[in-house]
Short mmCIF file of C-alpha atoms and ligand atoms in Angstrom, two decimals:
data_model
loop_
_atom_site.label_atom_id
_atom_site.label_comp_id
_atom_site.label_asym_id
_atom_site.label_seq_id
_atom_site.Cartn_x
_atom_site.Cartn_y
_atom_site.Cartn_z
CA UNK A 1026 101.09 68.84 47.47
CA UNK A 1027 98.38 71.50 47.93
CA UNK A 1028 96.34 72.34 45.28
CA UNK A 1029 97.36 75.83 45.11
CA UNK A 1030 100.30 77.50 46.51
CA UNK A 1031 102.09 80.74 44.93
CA UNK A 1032 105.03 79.72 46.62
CA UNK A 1033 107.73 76.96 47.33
CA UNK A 1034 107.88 76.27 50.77
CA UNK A 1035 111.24 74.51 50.31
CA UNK A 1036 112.69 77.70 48.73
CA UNK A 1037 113.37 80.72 50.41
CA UNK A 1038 110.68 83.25 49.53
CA UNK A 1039 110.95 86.36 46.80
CA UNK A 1040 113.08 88.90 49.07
CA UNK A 1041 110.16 91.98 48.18
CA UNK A 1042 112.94 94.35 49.29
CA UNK A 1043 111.22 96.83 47.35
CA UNK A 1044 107.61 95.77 48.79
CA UNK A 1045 108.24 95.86 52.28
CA UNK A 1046 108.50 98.86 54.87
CA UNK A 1047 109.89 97.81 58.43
CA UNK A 1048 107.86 100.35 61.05
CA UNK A 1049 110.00 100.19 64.53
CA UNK A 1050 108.46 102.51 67.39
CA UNK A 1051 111.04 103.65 69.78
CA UNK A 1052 111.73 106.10 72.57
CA UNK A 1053 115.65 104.33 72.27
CA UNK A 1054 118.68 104.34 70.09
CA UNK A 1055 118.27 101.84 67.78
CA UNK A 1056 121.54 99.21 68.65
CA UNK A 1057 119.27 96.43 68.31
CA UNK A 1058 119.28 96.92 64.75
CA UNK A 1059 123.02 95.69 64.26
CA UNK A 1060 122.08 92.01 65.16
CA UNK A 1061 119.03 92.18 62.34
CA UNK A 1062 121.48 93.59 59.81
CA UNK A 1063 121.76 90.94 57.56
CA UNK A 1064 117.97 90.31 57.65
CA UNK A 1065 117.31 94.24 57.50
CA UNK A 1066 119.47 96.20 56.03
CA UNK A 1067 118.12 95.96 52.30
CA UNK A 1068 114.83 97.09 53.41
CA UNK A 1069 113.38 100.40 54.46
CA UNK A 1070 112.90 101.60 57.62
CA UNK A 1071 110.20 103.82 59.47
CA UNK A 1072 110.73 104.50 62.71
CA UNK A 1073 108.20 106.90 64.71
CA UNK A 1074 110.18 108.08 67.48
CA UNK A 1075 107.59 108.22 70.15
CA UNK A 1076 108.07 110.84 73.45
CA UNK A 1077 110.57 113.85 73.42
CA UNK A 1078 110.89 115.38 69.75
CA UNK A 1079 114.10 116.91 70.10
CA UNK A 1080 115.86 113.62 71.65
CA UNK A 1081 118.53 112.10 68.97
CA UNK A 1082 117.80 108.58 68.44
CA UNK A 1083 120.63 106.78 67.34
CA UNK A 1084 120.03 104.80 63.98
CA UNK A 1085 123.65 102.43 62.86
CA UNK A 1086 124.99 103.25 59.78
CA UNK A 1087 124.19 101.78 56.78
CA UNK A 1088 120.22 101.34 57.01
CA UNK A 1089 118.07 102.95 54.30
CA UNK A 1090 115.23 105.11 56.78
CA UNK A 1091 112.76 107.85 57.54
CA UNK A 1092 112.53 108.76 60.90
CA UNK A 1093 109.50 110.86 62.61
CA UNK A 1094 108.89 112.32 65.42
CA UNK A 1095 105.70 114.33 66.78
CA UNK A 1096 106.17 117.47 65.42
CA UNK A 1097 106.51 115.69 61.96
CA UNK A 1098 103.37 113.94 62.81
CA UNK A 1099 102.03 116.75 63.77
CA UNK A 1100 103.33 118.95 60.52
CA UNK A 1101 101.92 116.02 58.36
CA UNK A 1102 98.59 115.28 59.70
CA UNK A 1103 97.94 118.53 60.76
CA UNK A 1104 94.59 118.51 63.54
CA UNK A 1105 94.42 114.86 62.69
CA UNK A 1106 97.72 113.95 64.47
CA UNK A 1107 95.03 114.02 67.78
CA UNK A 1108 94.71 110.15 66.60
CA UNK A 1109 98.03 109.14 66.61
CA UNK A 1110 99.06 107.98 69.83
CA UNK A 1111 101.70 110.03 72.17
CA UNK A 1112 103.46 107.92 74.81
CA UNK A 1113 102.87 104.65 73.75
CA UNK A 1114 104.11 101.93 71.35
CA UNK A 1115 100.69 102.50 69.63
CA UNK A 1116 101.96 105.52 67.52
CA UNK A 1117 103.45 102.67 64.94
CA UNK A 1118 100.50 103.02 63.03
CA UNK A 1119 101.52 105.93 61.66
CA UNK A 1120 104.32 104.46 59.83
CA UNK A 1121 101.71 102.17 58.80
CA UNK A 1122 99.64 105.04 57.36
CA UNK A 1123 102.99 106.93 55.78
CA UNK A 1124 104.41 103.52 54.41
CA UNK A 1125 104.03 103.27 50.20
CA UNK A 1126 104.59 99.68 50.14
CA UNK A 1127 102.32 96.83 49.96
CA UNK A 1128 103.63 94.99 53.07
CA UNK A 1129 104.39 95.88 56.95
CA UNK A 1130 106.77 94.43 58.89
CA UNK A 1131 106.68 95.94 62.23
CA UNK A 1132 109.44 94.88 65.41
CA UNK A 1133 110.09 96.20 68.95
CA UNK A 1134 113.53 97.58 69.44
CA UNK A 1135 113.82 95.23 72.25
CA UNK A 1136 113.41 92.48 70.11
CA UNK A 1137 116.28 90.20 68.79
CA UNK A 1138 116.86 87.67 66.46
CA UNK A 1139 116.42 84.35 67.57
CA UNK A 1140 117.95 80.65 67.44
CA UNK A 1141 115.71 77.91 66.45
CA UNK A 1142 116.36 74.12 68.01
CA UNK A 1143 118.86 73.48 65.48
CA UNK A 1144 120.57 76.95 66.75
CA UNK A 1145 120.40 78.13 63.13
CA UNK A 1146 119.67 82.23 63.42
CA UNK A 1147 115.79 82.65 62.36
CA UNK A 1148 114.74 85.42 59.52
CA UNK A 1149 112.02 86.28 60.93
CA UNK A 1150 110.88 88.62 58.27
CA UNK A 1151 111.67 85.67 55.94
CA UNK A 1152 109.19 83.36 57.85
CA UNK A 1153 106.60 86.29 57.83
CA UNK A 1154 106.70 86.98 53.83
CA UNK A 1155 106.22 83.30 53.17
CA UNK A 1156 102.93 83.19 55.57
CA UNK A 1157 101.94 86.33 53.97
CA UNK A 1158 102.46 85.10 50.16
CA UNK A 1159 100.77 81.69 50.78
CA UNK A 1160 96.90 81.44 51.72
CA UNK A 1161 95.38 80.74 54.91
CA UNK A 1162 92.53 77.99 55.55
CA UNK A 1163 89.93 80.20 58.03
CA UNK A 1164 87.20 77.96 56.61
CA UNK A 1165 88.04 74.70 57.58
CA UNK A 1166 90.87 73.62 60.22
CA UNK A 1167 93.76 71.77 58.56
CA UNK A 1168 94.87 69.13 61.64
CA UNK A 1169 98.65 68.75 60.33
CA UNK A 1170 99.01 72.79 60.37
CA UNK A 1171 99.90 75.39 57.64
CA UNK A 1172 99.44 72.77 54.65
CA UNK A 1173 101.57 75.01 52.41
CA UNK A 1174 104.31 74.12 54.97
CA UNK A 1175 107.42 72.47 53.09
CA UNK A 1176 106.57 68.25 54.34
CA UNK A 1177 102.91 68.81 54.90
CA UNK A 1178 99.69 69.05 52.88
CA UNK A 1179 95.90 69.26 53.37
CA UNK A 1180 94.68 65.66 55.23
CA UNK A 1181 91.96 63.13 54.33
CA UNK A 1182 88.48 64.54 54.27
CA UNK A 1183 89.85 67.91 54.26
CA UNK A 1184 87.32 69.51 51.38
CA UNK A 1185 89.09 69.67 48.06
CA UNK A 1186 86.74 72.98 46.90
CA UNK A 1187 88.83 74.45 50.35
CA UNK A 1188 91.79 73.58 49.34
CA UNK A 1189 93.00 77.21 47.57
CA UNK A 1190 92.46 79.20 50.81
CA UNK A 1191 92.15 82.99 50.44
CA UNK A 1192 94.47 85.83 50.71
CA UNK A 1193 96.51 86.20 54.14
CA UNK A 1194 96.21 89.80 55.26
CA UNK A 1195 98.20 89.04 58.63
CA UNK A 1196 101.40 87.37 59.84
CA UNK A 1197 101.24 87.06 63.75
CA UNK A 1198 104.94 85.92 64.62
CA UNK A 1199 105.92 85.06 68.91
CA UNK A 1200 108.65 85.67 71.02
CA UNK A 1201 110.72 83.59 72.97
CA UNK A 1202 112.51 84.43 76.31
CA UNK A 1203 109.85 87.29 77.81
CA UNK A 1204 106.26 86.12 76.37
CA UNK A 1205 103.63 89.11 76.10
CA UNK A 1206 101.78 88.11 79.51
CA UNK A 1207 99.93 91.09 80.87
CA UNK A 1208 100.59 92.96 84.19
CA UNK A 1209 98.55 90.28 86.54
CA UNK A 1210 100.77 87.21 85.04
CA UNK A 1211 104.05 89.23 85.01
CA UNK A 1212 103.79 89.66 88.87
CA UNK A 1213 102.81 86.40 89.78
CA UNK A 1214 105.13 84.84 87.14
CA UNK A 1215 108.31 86.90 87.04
CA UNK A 1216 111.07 84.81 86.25
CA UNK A 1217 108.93 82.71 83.32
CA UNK A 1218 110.35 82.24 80.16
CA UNK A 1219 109.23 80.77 77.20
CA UNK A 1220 111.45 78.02 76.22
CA UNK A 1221 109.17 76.41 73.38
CA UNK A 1222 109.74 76.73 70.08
CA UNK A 1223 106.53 75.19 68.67
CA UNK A 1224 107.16 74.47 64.76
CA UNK A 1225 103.80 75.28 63.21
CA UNK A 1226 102.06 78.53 61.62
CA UNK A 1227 98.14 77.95 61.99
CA UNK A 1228 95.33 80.14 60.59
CA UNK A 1229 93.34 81.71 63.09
CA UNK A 1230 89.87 80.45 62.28
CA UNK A 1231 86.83 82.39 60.88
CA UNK A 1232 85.22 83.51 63.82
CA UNK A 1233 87.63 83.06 66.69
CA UNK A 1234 89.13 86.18 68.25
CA UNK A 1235 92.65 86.76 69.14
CA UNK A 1236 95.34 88.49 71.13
CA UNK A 1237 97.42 90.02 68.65
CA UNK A 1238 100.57 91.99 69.90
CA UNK A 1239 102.39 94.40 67.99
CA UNK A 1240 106.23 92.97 68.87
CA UNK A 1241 106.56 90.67 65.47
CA UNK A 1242 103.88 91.28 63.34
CA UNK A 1243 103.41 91.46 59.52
CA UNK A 1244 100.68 92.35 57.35
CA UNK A 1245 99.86 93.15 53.84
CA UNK A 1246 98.85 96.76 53.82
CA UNK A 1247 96.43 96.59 50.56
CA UNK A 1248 94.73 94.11 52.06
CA UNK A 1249 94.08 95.07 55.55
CA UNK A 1250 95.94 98.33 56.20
CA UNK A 1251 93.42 101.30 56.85
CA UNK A 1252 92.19 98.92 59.12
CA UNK A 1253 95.49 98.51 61.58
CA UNK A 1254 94.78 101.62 63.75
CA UNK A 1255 96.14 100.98 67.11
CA UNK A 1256 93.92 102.64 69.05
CA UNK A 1257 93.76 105.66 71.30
CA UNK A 1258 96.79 104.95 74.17
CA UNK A 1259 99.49 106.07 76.27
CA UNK A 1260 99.44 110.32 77.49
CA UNK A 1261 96.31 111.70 78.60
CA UNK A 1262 94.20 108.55 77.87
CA UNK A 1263 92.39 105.85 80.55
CA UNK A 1264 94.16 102.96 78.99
CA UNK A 1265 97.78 101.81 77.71
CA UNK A 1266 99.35 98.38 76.17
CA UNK A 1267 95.88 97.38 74.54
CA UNK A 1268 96.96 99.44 71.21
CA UNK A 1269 97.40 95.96 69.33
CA UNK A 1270 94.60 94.31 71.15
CA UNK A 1271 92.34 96.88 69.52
CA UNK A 1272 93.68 96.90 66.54
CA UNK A 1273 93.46 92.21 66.45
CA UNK A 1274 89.69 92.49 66.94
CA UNK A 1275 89.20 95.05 64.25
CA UNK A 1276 91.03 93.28 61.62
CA UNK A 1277 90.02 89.97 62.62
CA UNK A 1278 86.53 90.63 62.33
CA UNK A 1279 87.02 92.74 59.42
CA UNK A 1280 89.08 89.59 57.09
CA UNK A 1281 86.49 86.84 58.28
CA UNK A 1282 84.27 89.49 56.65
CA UNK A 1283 85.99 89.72 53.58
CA UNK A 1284 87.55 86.47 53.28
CA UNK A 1285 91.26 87.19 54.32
CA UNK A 1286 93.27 85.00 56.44
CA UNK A 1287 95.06 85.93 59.39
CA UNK A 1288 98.01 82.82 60.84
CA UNK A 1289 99.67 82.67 63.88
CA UNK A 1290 102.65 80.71 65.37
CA UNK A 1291 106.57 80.93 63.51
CA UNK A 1292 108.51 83.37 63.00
CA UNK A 1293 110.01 83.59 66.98
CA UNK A 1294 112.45 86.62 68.00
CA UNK A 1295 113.80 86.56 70.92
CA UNK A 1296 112.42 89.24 73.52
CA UNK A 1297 114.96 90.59 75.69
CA UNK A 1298 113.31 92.92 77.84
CA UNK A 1299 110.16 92.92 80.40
CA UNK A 1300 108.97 96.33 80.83
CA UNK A 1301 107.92 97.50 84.23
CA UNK A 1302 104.67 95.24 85.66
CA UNK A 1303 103.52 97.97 88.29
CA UNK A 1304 103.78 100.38 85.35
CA UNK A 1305 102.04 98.12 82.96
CA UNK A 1306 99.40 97.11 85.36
CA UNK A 1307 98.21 100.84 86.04
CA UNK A 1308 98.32 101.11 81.76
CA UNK A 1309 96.24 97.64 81.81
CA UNK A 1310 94.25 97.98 84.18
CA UNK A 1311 90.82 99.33 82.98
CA UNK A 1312 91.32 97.03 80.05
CA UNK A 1313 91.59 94.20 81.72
CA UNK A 1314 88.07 94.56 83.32
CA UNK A 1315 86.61 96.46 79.66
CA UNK A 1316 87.91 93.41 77.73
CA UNK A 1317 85.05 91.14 79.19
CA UNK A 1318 82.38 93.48 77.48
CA UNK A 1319 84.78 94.34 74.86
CA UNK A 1320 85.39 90.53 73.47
CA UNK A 1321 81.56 89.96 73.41
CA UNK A 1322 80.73 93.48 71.51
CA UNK A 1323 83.55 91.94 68.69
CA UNK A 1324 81.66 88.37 68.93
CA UNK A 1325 78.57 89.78 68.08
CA UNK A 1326 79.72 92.44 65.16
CA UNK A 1327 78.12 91.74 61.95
CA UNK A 1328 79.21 94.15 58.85
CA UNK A 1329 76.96 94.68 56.60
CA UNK A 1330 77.03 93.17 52.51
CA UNK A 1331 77.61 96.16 51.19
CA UNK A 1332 80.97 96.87 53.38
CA UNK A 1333 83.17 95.78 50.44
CA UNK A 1334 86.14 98.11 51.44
CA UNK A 1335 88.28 97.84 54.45
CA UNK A 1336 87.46 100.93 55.04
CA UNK A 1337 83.68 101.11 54.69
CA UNK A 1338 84.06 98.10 57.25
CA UNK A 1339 86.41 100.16 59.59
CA UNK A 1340 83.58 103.39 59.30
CA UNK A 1341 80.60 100.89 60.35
CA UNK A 1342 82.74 99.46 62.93
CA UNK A 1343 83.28 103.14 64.25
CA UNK A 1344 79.81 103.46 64.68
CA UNK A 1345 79.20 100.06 66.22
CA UNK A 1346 81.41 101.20 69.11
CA UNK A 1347 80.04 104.13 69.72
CA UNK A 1348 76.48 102.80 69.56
CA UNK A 1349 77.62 99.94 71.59
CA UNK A 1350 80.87 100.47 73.80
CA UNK A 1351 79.97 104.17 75.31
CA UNK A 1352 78.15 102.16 77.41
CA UNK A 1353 80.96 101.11 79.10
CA UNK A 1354 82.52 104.28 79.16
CA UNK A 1355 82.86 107.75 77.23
CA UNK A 1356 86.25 106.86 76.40
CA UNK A 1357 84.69 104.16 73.62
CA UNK A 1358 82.89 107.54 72.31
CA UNK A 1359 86.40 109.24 71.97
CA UNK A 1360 87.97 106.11 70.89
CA UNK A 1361 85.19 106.04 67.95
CA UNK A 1362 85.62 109.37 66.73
CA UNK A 1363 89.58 108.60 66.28
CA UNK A 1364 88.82 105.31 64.13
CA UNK A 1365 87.05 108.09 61.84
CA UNK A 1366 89.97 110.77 61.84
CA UNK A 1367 92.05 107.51 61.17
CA UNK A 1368 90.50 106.84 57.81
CA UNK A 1369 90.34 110.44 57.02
CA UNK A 1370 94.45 110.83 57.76
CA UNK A 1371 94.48 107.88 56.06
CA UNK A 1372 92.93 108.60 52.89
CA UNK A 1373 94.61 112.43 52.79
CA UNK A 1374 97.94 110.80 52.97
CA UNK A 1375 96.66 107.94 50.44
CA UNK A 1376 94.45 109.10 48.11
CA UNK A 1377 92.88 106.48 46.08
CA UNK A 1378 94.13 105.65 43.09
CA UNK A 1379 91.47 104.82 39.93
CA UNK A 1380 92.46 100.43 40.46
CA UNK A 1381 92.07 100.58 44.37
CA UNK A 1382 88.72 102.74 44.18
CA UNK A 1383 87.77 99.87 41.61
CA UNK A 1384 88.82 97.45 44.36
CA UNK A 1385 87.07 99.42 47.23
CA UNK A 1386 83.98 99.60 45.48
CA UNK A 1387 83.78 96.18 44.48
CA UNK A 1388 84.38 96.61 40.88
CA UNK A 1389 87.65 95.31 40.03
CA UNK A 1390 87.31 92.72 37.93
O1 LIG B 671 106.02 105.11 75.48
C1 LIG B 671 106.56 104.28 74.73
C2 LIG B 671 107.09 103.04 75.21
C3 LIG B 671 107.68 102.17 74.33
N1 LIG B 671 107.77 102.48 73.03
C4 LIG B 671 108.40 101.54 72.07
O2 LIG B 671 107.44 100.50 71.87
C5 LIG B 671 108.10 99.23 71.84
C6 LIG B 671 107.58 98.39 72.97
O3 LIG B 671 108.10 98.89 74.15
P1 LIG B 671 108.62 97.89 75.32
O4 LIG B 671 109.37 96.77 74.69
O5 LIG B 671 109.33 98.71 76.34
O6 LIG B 671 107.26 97.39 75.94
P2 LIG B 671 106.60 95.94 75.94
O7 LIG B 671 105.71 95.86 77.12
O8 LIG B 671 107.60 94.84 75.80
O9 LIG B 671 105.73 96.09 74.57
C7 LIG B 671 104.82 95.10 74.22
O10 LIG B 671 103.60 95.34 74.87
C8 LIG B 671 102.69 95.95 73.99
C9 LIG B 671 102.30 97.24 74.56
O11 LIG B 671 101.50 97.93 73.68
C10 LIG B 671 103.34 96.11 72.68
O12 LIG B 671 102.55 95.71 71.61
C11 LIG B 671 104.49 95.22 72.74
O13 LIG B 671 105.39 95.88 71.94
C12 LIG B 671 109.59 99.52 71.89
O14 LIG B 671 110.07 99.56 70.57
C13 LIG B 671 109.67 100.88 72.58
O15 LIG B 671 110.82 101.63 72.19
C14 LIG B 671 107.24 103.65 72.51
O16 LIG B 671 107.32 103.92 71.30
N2 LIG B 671 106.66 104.52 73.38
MN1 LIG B 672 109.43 94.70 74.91
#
């Protein structure tokens, strides 16, 4: 058994019912949520209601929730709501920023719950809160997976002074039925499903980029929160549906800087809908072309020692982009400035308190 693990695998994880915000963007009424209602219903809900203010979004009975739209944005944040984004799945974040809890669980309203190969109905925000309460391995790849997994363990040779992991910041769950394939794959692929359930939750290794998407994701907002900005997207900007991109290679260079783990792989939903390729491709498109100087500026960040806080990392990041990116094109310059109003909306709406300025400044003991 592994040396360390602050949970049973074989028993279901601590519920954290009152530690755990579910953030749903939507420009919908919210049906989806009656198939999750046995999963979701003791939780809280945020749900940033992106598009028309004054459209009623219909929300079933019985669900505990605050609901915003952009003129409470806009009433909250005040000239800051300019980094929240309008028209895109990307304004989550704020329900990230307006959460009080300690972890995220954020879901597409598209998204439904899922069967795994035994047919059994999967709890997904189970499977997340068990990758997020036991450590990840960035340091040193474990060949038989997750080796806090109920039936597995660390293998030979696998270093015993590695063998207590560090904190996992982020849960990255995946989708069967419609896989997050971008506009160029959609139209050359569009009847492909994904029909494999792969049983395994790996840690992304220290180092190794990724392509996180926003449709099942869970993190633990103390650890990595200021730090999950989704980006600049949707009305009035160059680029759309890279909002979670943006936001993967920020935290992921951010935790192999601190030492958190990020893991990948179970929980699956089931995605039920494939947005519009010819709309996503004209969203896409700049990105797709800005990625290749993108992923290299993210391979080559290195944050200095005395970033001890996510957000001193976040603020030197900020001005790594805008040193490095408005290159490619002013938009990088804009973008930069936002990752700053970001922090500042962040810490207005959370001011620190005395044990997390301890922890920001490297003092906690
Ligand atoms: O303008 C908008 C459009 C949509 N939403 C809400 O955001 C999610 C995702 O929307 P949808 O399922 O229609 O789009 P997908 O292409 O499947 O989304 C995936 O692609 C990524 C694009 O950023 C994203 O991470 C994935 O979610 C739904 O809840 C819509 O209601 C919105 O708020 N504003
Ligand atoms: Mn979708």
């Amino acid at each position: 058994m592994a040396a360390t693990t602050k949970l049973d695998y074989a028993k279901p994880p601590p519920p954290l019912k009152d530690e755990l915000d579910i953030v749903i963007p939507t420009i919908r009424n919210l049906e989806f949520l009656e198939m999750w209602r046995p999963f979701f219903e003791p939780y809280h809900l945020i749900i940033v209601q992106d598009g028309d203010p004054t459209k009623t979004i219909k929300v079933p009975d019985g669900f505990d929730y605050d609901l915003y739209n952009r003129n409470d944005i806009k009433k909250l944040l005040g000239p800051r709501a300019s980094c929240i984004s309008f028209k895109d799945s990307a304004c989550r974040c704020f329900g990230y920023m307006v959460s009080k809890k300690k972890y995220i669980f954020t879901i597409d309203d598209d998204c439904l719950v899922a069967k795994d190969p035994s047919g059994k109905a999967i709890n997904a925000l189970e499977q997340h809160i068990k990758n997020l309460l036991c450590p990840s391995t960035p340091f040193f790849f474990n060949t038989l997976y997750d080796p806090f997994a109920d039936g597995a363990d660390f293998v030979r040779g696998y270093p015993f002074s590695l063998r207590d992991g560090v904190p996992t910041a982020v849960s990255h769950g995946l989708w069967l039925n419609i896989p997050d394939y971008d506009a160029p794959t959609q139209l050359v692929k569009p009847l492909e499903r994904n029909q494999r359930y792969v049983d395994a939750v790996l840690t992304i290794p220290k180092g190794t980029l990724f392509p996180m998407c926003g449709m099942n994701l869970a993190f633990d907002r103390e650890l990595i929160g200021p730090a999950m900005y989704f980006g600049l997207m949707g009305d009035g900007q160059p680029i759309g549906r890279y909002d979670d991109m943006w936001a993967g290679w920020c935290i992921k260079v951010i935790c192999d800087h601190l030492g958190l783990g990020v893991k990948t792989g179970l929980p699956y939903i089931w995605h039920s809908k494939a947005s519009n390729p010819f709309v996503n491709l004209r969203k896409e498109y700049k990105g797709i072309f800005w990625q290749e100087e993108i992923i290299p500026f993210f391979q080559s960040v290195s944050l200095p020692k005395d970033c001890t806080s996510v957000q001193k990392c976040y603020i030197e990041l900020s001005k790594q982009v805008k040193e490095k990116l408005s290159k490619v094109d002013p938009y990088f310059d804009k973008l930069a400035s936002a990752m700053v109003t970001w922090i500042e909306a962040w810490e207005e709406i959370n001011p620190p308190t005395s044990a997390s300025s301890k922890l920001s400044n490297g003092t906690a003991k």
